[in-house]
Coordinates of C-alpha atoms and ligand atoms in Angstrom, one line a residue:
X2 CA 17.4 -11.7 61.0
X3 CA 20.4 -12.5 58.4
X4 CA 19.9 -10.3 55.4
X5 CA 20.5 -12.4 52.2
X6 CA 23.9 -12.7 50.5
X7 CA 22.2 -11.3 46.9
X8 CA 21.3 -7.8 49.1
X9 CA 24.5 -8.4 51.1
X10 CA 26.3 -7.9 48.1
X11 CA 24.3 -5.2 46.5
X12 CA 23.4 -2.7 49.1
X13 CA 24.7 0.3 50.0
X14 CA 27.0 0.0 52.9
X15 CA 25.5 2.2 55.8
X16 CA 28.3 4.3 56.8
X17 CA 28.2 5.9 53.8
X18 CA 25.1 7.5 54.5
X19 CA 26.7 9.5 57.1
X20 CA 29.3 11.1 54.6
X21 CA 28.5 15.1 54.3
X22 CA 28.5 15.9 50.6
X23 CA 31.4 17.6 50.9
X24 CA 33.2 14.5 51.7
X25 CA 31.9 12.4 49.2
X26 CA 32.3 15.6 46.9
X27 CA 35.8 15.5 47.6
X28 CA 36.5 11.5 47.4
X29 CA 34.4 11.1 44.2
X30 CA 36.6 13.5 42.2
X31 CA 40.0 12.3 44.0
X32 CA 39.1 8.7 41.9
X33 CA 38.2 10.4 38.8
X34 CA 41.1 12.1 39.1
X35 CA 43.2 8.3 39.4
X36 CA 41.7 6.6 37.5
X37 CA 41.5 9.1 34.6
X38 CA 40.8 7.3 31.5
X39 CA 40.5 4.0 32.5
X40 CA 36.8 5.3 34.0
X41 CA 33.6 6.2 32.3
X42 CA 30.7 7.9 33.6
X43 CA 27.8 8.4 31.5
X44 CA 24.7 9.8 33.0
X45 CA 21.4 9.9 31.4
X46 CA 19.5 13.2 31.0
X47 CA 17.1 12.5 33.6
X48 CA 19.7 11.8 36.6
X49 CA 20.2 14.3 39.2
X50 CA 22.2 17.3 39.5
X51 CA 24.3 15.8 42.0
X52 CA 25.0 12.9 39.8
X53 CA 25.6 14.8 36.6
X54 CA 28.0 16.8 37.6
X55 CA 30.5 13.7 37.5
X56 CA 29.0 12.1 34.1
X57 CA 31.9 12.1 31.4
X58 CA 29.1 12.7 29.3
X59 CA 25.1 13.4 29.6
X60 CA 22.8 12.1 27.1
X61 CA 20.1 10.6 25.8
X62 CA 19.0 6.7 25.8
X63 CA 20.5 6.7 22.1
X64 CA 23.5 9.0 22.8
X65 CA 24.7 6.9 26.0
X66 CA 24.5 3.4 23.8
X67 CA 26.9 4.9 21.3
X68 CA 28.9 7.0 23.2
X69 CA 29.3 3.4 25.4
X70 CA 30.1 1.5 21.8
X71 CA 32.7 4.1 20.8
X72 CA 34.4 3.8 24.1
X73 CA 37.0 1.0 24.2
X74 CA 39.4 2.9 26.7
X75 CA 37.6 2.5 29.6
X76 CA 37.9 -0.5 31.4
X77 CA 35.1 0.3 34.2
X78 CA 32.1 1.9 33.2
X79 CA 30.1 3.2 35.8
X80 CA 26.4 3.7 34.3
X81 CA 24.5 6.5 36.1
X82 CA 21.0 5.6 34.8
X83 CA 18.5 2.3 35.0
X84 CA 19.2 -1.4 34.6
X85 CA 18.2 -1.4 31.1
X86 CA 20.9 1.3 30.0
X87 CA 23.6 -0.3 32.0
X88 CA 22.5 -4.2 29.9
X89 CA 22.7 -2.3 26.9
X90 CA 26.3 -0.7 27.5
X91 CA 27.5 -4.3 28.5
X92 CA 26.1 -5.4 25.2
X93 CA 27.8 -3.0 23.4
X94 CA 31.4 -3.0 25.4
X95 CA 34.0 -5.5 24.9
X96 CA 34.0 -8.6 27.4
X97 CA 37.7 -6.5 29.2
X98 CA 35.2 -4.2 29.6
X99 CA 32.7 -4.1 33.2
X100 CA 30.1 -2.1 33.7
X101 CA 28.2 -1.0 37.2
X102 CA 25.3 -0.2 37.9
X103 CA 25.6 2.2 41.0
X104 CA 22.2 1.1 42.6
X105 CA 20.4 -2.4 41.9
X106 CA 17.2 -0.8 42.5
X107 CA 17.6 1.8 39.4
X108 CA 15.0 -0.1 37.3
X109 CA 12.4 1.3 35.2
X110 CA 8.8 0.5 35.4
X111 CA 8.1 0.4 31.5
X112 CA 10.7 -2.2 30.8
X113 CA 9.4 -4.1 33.5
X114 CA 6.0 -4.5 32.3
X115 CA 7.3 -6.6 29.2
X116 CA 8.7 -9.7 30.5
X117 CA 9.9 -12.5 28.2
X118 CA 7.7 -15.2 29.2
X119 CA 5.2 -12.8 28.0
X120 CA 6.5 -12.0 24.9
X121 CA 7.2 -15.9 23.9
X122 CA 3.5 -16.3 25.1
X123 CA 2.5 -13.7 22.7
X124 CA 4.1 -14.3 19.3
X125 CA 2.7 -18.0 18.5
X126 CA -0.9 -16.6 19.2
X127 CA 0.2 -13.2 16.9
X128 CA 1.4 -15.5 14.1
X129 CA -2.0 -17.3 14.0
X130 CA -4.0 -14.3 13.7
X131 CA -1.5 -12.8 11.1
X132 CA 0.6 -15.0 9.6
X133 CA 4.0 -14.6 9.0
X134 CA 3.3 -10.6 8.8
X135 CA 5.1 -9.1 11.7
X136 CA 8.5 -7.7 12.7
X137 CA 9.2 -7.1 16.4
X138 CA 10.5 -3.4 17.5
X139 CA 11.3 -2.6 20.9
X140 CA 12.2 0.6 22.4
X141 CA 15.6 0.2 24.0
X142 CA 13.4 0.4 27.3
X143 CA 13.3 -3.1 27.8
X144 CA 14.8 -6.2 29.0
X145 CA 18.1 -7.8 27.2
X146 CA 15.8 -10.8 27.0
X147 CA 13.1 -8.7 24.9
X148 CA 15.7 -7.2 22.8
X149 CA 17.3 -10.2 22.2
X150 CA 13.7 -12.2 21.3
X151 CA 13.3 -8.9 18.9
X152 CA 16.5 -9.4 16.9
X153 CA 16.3 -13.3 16.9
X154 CA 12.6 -12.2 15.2
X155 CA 14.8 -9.9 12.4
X156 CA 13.5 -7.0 14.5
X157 CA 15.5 -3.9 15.5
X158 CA 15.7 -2.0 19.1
X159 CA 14.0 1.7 18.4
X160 CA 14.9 4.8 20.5
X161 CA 12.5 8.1 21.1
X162 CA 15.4 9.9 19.2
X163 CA 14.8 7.1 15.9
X164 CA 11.8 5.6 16.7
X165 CA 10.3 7.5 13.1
X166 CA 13.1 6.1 10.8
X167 CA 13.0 2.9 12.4
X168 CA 9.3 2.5 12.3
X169 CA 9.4 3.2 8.8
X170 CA 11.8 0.7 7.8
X171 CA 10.1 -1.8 9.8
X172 CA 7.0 -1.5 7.4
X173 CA 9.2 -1.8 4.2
X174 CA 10.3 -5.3 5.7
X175 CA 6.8 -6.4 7.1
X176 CA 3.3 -5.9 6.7
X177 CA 2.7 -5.4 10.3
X178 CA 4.4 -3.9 13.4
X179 CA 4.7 -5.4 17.2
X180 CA 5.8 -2.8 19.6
X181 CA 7.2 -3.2 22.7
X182 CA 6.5 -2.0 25.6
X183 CA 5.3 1.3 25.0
X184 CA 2.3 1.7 23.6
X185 CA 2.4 5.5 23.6
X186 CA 5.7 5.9 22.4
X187 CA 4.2 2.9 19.2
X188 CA 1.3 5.1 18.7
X189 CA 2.1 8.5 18.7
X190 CA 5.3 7.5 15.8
X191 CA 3.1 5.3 13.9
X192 CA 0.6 8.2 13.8
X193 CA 3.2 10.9 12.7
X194 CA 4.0 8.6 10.1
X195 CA 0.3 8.3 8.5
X196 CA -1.1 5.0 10.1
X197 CA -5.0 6.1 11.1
X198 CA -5.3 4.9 14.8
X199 CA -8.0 2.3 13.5
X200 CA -4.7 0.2 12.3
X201 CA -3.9 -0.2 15.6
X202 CA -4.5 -2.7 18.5
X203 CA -3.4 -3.1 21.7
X204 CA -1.7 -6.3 23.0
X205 CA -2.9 -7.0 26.3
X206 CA -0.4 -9.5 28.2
X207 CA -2.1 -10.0 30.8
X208 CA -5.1 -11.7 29.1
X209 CA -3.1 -12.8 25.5
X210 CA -5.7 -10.9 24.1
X211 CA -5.8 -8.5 21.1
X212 CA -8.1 -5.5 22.0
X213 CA -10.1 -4.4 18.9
X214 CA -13.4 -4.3 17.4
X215 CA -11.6 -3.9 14.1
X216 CA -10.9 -6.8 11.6
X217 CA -7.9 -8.2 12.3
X218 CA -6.7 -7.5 8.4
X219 CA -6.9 -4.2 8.8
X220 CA -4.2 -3.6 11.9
X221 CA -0.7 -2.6 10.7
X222 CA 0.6 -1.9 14.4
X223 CA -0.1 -4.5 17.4
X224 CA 0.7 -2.1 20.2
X225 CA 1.9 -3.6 24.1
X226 CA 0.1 -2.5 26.7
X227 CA 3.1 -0.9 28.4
X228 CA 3.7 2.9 29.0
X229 CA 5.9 5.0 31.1
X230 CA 4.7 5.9 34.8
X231 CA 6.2 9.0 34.7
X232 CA 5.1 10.5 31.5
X233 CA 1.7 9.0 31.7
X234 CA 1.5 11.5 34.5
X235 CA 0.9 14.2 31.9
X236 CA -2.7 15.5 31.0
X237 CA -4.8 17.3 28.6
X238 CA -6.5 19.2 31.5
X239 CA -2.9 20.2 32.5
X240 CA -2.6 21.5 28.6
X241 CA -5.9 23.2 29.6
X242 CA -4.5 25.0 32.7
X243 CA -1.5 26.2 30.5
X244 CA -3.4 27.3 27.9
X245 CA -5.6 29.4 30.3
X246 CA -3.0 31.1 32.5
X247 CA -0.2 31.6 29.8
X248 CA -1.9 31.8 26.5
X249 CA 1.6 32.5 24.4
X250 CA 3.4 29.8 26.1
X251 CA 4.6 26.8 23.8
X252 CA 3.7 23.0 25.0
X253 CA 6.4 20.4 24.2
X254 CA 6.4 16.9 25.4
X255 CA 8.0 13.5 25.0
X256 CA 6.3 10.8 22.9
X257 CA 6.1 8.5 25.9
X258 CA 3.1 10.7 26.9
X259 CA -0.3 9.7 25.8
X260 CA -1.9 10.2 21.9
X261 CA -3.9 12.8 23.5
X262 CA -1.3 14.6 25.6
X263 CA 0.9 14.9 22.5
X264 CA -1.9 16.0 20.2
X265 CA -3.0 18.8 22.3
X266 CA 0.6 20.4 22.4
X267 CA 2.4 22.1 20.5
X268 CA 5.6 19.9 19.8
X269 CA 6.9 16.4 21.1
X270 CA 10.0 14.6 20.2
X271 CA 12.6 13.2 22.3
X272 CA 14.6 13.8 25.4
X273 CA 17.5 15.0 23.7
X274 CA 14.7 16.8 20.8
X275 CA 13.2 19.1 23.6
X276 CA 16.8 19.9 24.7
X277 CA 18.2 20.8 21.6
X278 CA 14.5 22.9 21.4
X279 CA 14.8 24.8 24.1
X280 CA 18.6 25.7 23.9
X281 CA 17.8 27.2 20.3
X282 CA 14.1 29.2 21.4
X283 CA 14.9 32.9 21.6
X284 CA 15.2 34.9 24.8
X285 CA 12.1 35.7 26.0
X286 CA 10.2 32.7 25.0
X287 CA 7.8 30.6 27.5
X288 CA 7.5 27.0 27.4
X289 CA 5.8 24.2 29.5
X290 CA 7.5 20.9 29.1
X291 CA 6.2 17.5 29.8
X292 CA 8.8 15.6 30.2
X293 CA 11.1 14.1 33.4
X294 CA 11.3 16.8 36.3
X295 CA 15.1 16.2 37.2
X296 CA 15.9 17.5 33.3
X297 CA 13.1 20.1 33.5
X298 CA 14.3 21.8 36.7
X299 CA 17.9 21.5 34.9
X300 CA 16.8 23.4 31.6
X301 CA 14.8 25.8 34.0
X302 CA 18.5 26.7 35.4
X303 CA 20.7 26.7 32.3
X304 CA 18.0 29.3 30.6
X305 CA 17.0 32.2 32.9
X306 CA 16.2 33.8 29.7
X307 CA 13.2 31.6 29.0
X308 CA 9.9 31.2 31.2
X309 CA 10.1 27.1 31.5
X310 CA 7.4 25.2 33.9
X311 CA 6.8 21.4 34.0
X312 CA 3.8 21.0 32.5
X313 CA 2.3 19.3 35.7
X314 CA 4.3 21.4 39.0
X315 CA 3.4 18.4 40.9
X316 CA 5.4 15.9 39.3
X317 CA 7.8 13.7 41.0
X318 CA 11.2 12.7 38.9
X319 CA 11.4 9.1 37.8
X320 CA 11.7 7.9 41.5
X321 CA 14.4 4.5 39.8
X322 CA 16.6 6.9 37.9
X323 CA 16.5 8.9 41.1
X324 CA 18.0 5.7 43.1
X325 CA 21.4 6.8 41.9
X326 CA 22.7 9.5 44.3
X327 CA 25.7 10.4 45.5
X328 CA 26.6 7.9 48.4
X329 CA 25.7 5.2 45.8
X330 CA 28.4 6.7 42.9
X331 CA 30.8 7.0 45.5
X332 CA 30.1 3.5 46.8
X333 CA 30.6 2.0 43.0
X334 CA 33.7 4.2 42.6
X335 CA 35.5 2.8 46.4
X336 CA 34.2 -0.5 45.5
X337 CA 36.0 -0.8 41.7
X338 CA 39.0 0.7 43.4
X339 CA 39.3 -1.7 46.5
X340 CA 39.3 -4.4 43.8
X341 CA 35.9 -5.8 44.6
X342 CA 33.4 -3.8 42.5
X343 CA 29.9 -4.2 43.5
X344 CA 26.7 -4.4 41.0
X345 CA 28.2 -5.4 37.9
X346 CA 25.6 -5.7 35.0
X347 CA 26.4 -9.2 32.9
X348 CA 24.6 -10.1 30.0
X349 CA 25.0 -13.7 28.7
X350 CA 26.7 -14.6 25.5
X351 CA 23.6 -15.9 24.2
X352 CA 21.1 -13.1 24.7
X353 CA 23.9 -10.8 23.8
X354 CA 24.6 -12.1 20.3
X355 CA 20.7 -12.2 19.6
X356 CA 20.1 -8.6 21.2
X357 CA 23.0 -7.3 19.4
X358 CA 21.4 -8.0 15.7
X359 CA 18.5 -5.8 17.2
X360 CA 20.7 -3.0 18.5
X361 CA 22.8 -2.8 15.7
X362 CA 20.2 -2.9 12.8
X363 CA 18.9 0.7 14.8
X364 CA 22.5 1.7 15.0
X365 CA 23.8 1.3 11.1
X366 CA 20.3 3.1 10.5
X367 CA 20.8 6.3 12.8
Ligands
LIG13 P1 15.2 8.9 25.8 O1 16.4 9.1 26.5 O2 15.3 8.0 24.6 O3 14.5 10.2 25.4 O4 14.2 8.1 26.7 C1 13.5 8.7 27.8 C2 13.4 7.8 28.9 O5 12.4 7.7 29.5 C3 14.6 7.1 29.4 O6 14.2 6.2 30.3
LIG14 FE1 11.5 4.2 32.7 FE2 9.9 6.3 32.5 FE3 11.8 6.3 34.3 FE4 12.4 6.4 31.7 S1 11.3 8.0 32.9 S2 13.4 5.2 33.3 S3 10.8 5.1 30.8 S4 10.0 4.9 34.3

């Protein structure tokens, strides 16, 4: 059977899976090496070892979208994360400026469960239950489409590392929030900053339903019904366990894990919030982190002087962040320097100029 030009074009060329590491070790930092600054390889936290080691820099969601704006040397930037990273670096680059995406499949199932069909479907039906009451926030985990709807709306993009300060300005320019997609992420910052969960609703897009018993005049947040499949995977009975078989040991997760997850630990805050955490705990101390197991088994190795565990030992890494491996980096890389780079990530004027009023308003506020 042919195979279709689009997966023709974007799949990994088979030879390259018999290259030892080694070898692709060796070829990888040969076209660092030529292309020098011309190149820029950011890697988000959660990507693998193997991966890292070749990121220019490693960061957060937040981190990687400035470090990307701040960049104007690099004419190829090779994004070593998920699809919605890689549309935000195009966003923020100039248009001499390309960026890859090493693997097509590196999605991520939270900003896929916010499309903008849904969204459009959404707002006319919000604005008749609430007026003219509510600004749009979405986490940067989410489509250009979605950010760009948000900042057409006078909305802002929020990251884990903002999402407080953000969330609090919203509510100085609207009576209401609607946050999208992650409903966790919504609640757990509109809960740290005082809103009783009562105030909140969840928007379910599947049905275009609002799902309270409360009066609609009393909601303040209208939640999506979208959450991280990764971080969902993170329990109270896991807390539980912890508690039981290391009673001293400190719980910290990320806010993409359930209201009850995070109230039952210790600490939660963002990716680059538990890193800076763990690097400044004393020798000595024990932790159990909830968060992505690629960065977990990473902090477990940079500090043998600390008792770290994932909070669940059975946890699989994001599986789409996990798409980028080797053979794929090294495919991108041979591909930009053969002149016919593969998996370039394009974002349309249009949605670009709209999605950009919502970036920026989170950037001149962080
Ligand atoms: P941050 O990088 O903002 O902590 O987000 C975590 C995440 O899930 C990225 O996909
Ligand atoms: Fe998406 Fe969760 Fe993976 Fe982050 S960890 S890319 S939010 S699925």
């Amino acid at each position: 059977m042919a195979i279709p030009e689009l997966l023709q074009t974007t799949t990994l060329p088979n030879h390259y899976r018999d290259l030892s590491v080694e070898e692709m070790t060796l070829r990888i930092t040969q076209i660092k090496a030529q292309l020098g600054d011309a190149l820029f390889i950011p890697g988000h936290h959660y990507q693998k070892d193997e991966v890292i080691q070749f990121a220019d820099v490693a960061g957060d969601s937040l981190q990687l979208a400035q470090l990307c704006e701040s960049n104007t040397k690099a004419k190829h930037i090779v994004f070593c994360g998920v699809h919605f990273m890689a549309e935000t670096a195009d966003m923020l680059t100039t248009n001499e400026q390309a960026v890859y995406l090493p693997d097509m499949r590196a999605g991520c199932s939270m900003a896929d469960m916010a499309d903008i069909y849904q969204t459009e479907a959404a707002w006319p039906i919000l604005q008749q239950l609430f007026g003219d009451t509510i600004l749009p926030l979405t986490y940067v985990n989410s489509t250009a489409a979605i950010k760009s709807f948000v900042g057409t709306h006078g909305g802002a993009c929020v990251t884990s590392s903002n999402a407080k300060k953000m969330v609090a300005w919203a509510l100085t320019q609207k009576e209401r929030i609607f946050f999208l997609p992650d409903q966790h992420l919504g609640r757990n910052t509109a809960f740290d900053l005082g809103i009783p969960l009562e105030a909140m609703a969840v928007w379910n897009p599947q049905t275009n339903t609002l799902e309270t018993d409360q009066d609609p005049a009393t909601i303040k947040v209208i939640l999506w019904k979208g959450h991280c499949s990764v971080h969902e995977g993170f329990s109270t009975a896991q807390i539980d366990h912890v508690r039981e078989t290391h009673p001293t040991m400190r719980v910290i997760v990320h806010p993409e894990c359930s209201r009850e997850v995070v109230a039952a630990s210790d600490d939660a805050g963002s990716t680059k919030y538990i890193i800076d955490k763990i690097e400044a705990a004393p020798a000595g101390s024990q932790w159990a982190i909830g968060t992505e197991m690629n960065l977990v088994n990473r902090l477990i190795a940079q500090h043998p002087d600390k008792k770290i565990i994932s909070l669940n030992p059975y946890m699989c890494p994001c599986l789409t962040m996990n798409r980028i491996d080797l053979a794929h980096l090294l495919w991108s890389l041979e591909s930009i320097v053969a002149g016919t780079p593969q998996n370039q990530i394009t974002v349309d004027a249009h949605t670009t100029k709209q999605a950009k009023l919502a970036l920026t308003r989170m950037l001149e506020r962080v």
